[in-house]
CSV table of C-alpha atoms in Angstrom, one decimal:
chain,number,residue,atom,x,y,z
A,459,UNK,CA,113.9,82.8,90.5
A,460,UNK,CA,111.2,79.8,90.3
A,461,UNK,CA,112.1,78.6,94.1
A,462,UNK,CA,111.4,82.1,94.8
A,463,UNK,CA,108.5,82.9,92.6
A,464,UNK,CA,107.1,79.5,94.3
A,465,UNK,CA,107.9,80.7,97.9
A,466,UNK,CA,106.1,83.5,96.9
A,467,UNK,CA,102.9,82.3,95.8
A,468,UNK,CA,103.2,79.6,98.8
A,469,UNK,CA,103.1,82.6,101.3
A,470,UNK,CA,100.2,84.4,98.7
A,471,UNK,CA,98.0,80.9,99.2
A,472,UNK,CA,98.7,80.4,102.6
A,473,UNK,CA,97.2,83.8,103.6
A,474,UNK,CA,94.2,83.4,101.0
A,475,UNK,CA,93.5,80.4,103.0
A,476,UNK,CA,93.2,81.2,106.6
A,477,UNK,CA,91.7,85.0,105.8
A,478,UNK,CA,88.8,82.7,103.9
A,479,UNK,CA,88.9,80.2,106.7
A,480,UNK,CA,89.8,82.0,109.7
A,481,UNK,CA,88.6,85.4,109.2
A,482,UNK,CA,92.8,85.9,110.7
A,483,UNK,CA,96.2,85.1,109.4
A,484,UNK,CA,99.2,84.7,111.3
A,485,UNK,CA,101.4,88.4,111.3
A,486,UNK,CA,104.5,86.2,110.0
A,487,UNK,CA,103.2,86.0,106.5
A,488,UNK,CA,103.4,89.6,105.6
A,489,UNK,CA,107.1,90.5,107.0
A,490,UNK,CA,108.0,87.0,105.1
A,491,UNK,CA,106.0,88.2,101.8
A,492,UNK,CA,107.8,91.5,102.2
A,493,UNK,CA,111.2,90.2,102.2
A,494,UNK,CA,110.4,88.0,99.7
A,495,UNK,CA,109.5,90.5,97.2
A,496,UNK,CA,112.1,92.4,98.2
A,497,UNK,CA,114.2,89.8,97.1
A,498,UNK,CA,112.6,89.3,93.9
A,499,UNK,CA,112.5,93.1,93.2
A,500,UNK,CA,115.9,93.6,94.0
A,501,UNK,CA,117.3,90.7,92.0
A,502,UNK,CA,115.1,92.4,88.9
A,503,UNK,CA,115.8,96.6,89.4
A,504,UNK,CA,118.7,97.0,92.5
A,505,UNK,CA,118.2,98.3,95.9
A,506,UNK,CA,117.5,102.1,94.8
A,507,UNK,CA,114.4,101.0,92.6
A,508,UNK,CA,113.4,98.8,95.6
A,509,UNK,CA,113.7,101.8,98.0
A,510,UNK,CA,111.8,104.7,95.3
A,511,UNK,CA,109.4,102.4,94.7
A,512,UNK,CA,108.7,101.6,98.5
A,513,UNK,CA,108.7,105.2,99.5
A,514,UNK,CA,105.5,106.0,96.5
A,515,UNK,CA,103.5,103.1,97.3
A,516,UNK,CA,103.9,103.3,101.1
A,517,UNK,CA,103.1,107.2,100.9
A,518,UNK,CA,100.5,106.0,98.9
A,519,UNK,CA,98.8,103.5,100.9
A,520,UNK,CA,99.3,105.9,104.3
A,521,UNK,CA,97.4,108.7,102.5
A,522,UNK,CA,94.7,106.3,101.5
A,523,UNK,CA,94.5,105.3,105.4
A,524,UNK,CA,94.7,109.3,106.4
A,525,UNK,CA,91.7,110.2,104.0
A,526,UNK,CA,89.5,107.0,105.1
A,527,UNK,CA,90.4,108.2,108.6
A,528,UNK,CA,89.4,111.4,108.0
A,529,UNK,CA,86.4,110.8,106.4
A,530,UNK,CA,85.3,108.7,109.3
A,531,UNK,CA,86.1,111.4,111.9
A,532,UNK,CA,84.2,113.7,110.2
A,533,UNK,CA,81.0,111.3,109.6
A,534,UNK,CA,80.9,110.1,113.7
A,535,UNK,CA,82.4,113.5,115.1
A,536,UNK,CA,85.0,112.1,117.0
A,537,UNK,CA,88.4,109.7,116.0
A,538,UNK,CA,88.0,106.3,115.2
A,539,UNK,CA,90.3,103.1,115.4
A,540,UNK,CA,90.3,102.0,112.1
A,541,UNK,CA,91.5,98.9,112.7
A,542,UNK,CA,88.6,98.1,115.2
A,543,UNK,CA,86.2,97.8,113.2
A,544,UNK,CA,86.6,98.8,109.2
A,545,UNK,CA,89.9,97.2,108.5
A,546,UNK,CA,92.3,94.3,109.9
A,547,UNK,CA,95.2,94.2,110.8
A,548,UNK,CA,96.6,91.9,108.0
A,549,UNK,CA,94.5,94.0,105.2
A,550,UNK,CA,97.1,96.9,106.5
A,551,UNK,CA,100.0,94.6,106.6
A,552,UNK,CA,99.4,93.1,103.1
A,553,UNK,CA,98.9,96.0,101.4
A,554,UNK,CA,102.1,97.4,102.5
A,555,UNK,CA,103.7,93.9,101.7
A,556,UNK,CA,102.9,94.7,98.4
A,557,UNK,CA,104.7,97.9,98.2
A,558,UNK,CA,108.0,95.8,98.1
A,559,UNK,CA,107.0,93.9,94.9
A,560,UNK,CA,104.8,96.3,92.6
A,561,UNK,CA,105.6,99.8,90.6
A,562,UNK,CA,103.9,102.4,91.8
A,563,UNK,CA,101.6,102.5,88.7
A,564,UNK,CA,100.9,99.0,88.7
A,565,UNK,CA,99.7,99.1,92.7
A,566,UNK,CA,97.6,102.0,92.4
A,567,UNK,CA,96.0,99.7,89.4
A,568,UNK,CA,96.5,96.7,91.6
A,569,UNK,CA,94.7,98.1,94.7
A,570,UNK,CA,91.7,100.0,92.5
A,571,UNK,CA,90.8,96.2,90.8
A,572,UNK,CA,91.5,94.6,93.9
A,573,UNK,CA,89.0,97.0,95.9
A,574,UNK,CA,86.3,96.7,93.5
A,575,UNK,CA,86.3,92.9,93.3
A,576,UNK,CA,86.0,93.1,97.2
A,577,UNK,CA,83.2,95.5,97.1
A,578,UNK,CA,81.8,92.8,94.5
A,579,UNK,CA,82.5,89.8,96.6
A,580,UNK,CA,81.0,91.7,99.1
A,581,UNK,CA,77.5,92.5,97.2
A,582,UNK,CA,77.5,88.4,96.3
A,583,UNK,CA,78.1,87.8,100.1
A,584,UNK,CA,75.5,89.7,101.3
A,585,UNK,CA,72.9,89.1,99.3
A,586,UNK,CA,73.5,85.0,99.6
A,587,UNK,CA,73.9,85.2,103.4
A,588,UNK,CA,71.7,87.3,105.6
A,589,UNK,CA,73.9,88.1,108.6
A,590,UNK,CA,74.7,91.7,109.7
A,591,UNK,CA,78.3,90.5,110.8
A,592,UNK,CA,79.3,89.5,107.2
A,593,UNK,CA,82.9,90.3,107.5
A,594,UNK,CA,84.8,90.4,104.1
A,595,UNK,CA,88.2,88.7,103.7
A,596,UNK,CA,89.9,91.4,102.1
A,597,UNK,CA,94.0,90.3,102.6
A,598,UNK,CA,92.5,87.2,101.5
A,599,UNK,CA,90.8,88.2,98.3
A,600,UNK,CA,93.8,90.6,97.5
A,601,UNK,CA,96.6,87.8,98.0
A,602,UNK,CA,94.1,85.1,95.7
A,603,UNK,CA,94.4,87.9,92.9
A,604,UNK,CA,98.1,88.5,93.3
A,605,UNK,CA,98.4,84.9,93.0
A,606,UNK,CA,96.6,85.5,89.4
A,607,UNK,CA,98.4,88.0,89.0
A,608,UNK,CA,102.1,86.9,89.1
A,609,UNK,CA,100.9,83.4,87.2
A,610,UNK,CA,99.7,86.0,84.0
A,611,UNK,CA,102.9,87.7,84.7
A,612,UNK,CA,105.4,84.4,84.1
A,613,UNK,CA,103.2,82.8,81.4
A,614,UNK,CA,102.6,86.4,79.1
A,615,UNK,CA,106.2,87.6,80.2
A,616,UNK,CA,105.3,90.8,81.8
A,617,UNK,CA,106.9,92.6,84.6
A,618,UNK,CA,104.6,94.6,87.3
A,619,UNK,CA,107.5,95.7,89.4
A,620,UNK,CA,108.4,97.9,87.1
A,621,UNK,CA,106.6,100.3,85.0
A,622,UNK,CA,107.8,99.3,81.4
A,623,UNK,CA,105.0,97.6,80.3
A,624,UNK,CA,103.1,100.8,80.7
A,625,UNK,CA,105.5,103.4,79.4
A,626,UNK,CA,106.4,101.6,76.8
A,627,UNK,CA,102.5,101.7,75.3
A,628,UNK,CA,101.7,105.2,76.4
A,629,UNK,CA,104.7,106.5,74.9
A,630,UNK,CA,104.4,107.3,70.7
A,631,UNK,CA,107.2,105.6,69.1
């Protein structure tokens, strides 16, 4: 499970790095993310956890892209590309990446922190560097706290692909 859990955050740094750098990141990195958390996840709950857990997240993230689209249709009167000009390609791609590793629960928490650091990161950007084409690395930022994320997981002995941790303190003894 280390070689893997390495592997994993190699892939998680790599695409940190060139979103940062590059503003792009090669397509590669999310299928190879993907199957490595499938890996990982499969190894931890079995196939049919793996699969449930894909279909919430994935149905999660594609109503999340329905209502963004929808609210931009309705604000410019006509359909939009998001991927044109709101949100990359690889900002898609990792978030559904993700869906193979984390519980549902966990990446609804996931992507709400990991939105409002962007939005954050985006404030900071903007107010240190006056250019109307500020762009805002989003895969990037998102991978760098996954990154953080799976290192709190190994060293405090958590799980996130699963949604234990939080059952387990909701629930009264």
């Amino acid at each position: 499970m280390m070689i893997l859990t390495g592997a994993i955050l190699l892939v998680l740094c790599t695409i940190t790095y060139h979103d940062f750098m590059y503003r792009a990141v090669y397509w590669i990195c999310f299928p190879l993310l993907a199957l490595l958390f499938s890996v990982y996840k499969i190894k931890a709950v079995g196939f049919a956890g793996l699969f449930i857990d894909i279909m919430f997240t994935s149905g999660f993230v594609l109503v999340q892209l329905l209502v963004l689209w929808l609210y931009f249709y309705i604000k410019y009167r006509k359909p939009v590309n998001l991927t044109e000009e709101y949100l990359g390609w690889g900002d898609i791609l990792f978030l559904l990446a993700v869906c193979f590793y984390l519980s549902p629960v966990n990446y609804i928490m996931f992507y709400i922190v990991s939105l409002i650091i962007s939005i954050g990161y985006a404030l900071i950007a903007r107010s240190l560097v006056k250019n109307e084409e500020l762009t805002i690395p989003l895969a990037g930022i998102q991978a760098l706290l996954f990154v953080f994320l799976l290192i709190a997981e190994k060293l405090m002995q958590l799980n996130f692909y699963q949604d234990t941790n939080i059952t387990y303190n909701l629930l009264p003894n």
